[in-house]
Short mmCIF file of C-alpha atoms in Angstrom, two decimals:
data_model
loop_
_atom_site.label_atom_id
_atom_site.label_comp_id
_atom_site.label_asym_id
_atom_site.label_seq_id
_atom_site.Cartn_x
_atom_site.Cartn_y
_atom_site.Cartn_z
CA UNK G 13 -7.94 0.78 -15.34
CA UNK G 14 -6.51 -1.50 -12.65
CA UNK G 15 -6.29 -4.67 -12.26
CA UNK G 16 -5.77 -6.49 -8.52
CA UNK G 17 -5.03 -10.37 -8.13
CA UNK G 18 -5.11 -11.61 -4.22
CA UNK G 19 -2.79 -14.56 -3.59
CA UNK G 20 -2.27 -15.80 0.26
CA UNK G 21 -5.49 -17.17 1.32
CA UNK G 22 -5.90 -21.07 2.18
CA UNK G 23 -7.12 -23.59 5.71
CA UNK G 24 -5.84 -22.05 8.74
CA UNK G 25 -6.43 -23.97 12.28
CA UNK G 26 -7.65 -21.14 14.72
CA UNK G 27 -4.77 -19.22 16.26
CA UNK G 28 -2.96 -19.57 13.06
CA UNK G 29 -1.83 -16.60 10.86
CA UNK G 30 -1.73 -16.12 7.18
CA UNK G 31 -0.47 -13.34 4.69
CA UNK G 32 -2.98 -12.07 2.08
CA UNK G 33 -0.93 -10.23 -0.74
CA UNK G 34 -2.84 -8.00 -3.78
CA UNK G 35 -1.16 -7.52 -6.82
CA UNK G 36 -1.63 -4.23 -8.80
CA UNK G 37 -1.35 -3.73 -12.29
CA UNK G 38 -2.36 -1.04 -14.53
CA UNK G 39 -2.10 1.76 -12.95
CA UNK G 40 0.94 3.54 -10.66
CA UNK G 41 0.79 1.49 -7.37
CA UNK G 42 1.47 4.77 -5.48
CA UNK G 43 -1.28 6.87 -6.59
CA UNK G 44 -3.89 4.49 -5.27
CA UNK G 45 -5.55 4.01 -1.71
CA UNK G 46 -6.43 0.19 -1.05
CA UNK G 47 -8.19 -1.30 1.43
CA UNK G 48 -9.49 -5.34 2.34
CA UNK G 49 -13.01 -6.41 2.91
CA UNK G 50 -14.83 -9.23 3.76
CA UNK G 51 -17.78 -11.05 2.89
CA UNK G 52 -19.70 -14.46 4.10
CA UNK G 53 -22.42 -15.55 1.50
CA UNK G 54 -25.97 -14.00 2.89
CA UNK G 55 -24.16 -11.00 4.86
CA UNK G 56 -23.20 -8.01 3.93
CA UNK G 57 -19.66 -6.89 2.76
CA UNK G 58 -17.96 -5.28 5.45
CA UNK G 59 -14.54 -3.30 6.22
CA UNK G 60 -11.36 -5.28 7.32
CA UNK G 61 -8.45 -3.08 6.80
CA UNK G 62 -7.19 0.54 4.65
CA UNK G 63 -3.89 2.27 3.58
CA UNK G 64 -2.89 5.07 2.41
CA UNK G 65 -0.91 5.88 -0.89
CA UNK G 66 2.16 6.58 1.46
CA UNK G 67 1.72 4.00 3.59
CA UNK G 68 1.67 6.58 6.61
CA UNK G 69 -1.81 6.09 7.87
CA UNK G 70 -3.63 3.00 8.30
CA UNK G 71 -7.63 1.84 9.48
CA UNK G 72 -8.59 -1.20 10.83
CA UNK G 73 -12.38 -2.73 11.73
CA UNK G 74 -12.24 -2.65 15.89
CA UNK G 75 -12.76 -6.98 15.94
CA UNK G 76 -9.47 -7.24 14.07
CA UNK G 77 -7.20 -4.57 15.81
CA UNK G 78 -4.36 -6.04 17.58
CA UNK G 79 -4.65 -9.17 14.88
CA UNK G 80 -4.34 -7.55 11.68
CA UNK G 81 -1.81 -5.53 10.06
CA UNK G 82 -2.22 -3.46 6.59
CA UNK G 83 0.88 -2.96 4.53
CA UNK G 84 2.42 -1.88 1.32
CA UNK G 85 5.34 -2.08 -0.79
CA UNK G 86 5.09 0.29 -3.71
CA UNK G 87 7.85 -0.82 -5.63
CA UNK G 88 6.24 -4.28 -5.77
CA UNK G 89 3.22 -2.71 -6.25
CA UNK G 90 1.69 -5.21 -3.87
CA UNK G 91 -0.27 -4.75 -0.67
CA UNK G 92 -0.56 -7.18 2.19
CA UNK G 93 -2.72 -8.12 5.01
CA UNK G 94 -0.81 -9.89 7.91
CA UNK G 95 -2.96 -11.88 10.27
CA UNK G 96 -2.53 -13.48 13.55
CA UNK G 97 -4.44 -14.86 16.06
CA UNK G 98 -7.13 -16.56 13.47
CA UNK G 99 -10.61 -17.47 14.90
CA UNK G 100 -13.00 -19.81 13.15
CA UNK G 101 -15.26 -16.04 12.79
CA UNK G 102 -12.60 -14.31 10.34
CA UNK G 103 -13.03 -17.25 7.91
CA UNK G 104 -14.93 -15.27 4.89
CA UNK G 105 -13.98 -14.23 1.29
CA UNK G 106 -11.09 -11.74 1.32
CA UNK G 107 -11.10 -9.02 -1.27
CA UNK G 108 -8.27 -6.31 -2.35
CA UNK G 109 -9.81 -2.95 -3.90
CA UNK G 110 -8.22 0.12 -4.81
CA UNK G 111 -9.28 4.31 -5.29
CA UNK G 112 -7.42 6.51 -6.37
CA UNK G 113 -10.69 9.52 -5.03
CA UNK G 114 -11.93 7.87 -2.10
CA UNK G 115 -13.58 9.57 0.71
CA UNK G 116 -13.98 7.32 3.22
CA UNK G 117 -11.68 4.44 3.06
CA UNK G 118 -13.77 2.43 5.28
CA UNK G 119 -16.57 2.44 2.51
CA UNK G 120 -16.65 -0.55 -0.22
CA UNK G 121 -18.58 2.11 -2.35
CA UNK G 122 -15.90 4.63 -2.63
CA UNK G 123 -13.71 1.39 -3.88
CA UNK G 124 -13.51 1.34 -7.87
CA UNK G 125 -11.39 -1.58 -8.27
CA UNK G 126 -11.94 -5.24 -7.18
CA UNK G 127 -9.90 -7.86 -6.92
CA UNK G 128 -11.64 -11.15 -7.63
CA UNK G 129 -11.13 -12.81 -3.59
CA UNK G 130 -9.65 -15.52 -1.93
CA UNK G 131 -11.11 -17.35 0.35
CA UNK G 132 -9.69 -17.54 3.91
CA UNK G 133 -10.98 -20.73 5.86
CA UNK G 134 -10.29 -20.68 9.72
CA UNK G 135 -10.74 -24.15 11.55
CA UNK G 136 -11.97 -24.65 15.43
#
């Protein structure tokens, strides 16, 4: 059982940045994988950004490489999405999940653990 609360999210004009932070609980922080997605309402849920339980490897979705950065701090038990270079197309619903037997950490299915979003708003 794990629970994840996402904190960060907000109005940012384009260009901007913002950090997203997720909040674990529950579980030990360090035994779980985590990973962001996004959604906008009527599309489908897709793949922002993964870590491992070290930290030591990373994944990113190819629009938001260079922007985005994935990190974690496992004695806060926290992980945190750092982005820069906003465009009014990254504005979506963010959400935090966690594994601890994923496969493919680029899959929302292989996520069991939801966080329940926050809601990043990106301004032309």
């Amino acid at each position: 059982q794990v629970q994840l609360v996402e904190s960060g999210g907000g109005l940012v004009q384009a260009g901007g940045s913002l950090r997203l932070s997720c909040a674990a609980s529950g579980r030990t922080f360090s035994s779980l994988s985590m990973g962001w997605f996004r959604q906008v309402p009527g599309k489908e849920r897709e793949f922002v950004a993964a870590i491992s339980r070290s930290g030591g490897s990373t994944y990113y979705k190819d629009s938001v490489k260079g922007r985005c950065t994935i990190s974690r701090d496992n004695a806060k038990n926290t992980v945190y999405l750092q982005m820069s270079s906003l465009k009014p197309e990254d504005t979506a619903v963010y959400y935090c999940a966690a594994t601890q037997f994923a496969v493919f950490l680029t899959r929302q299915t292989d996520y069991g653990y939801w966080g329940q979003g926050t809601q990043v708003t990106v301004s032309s």
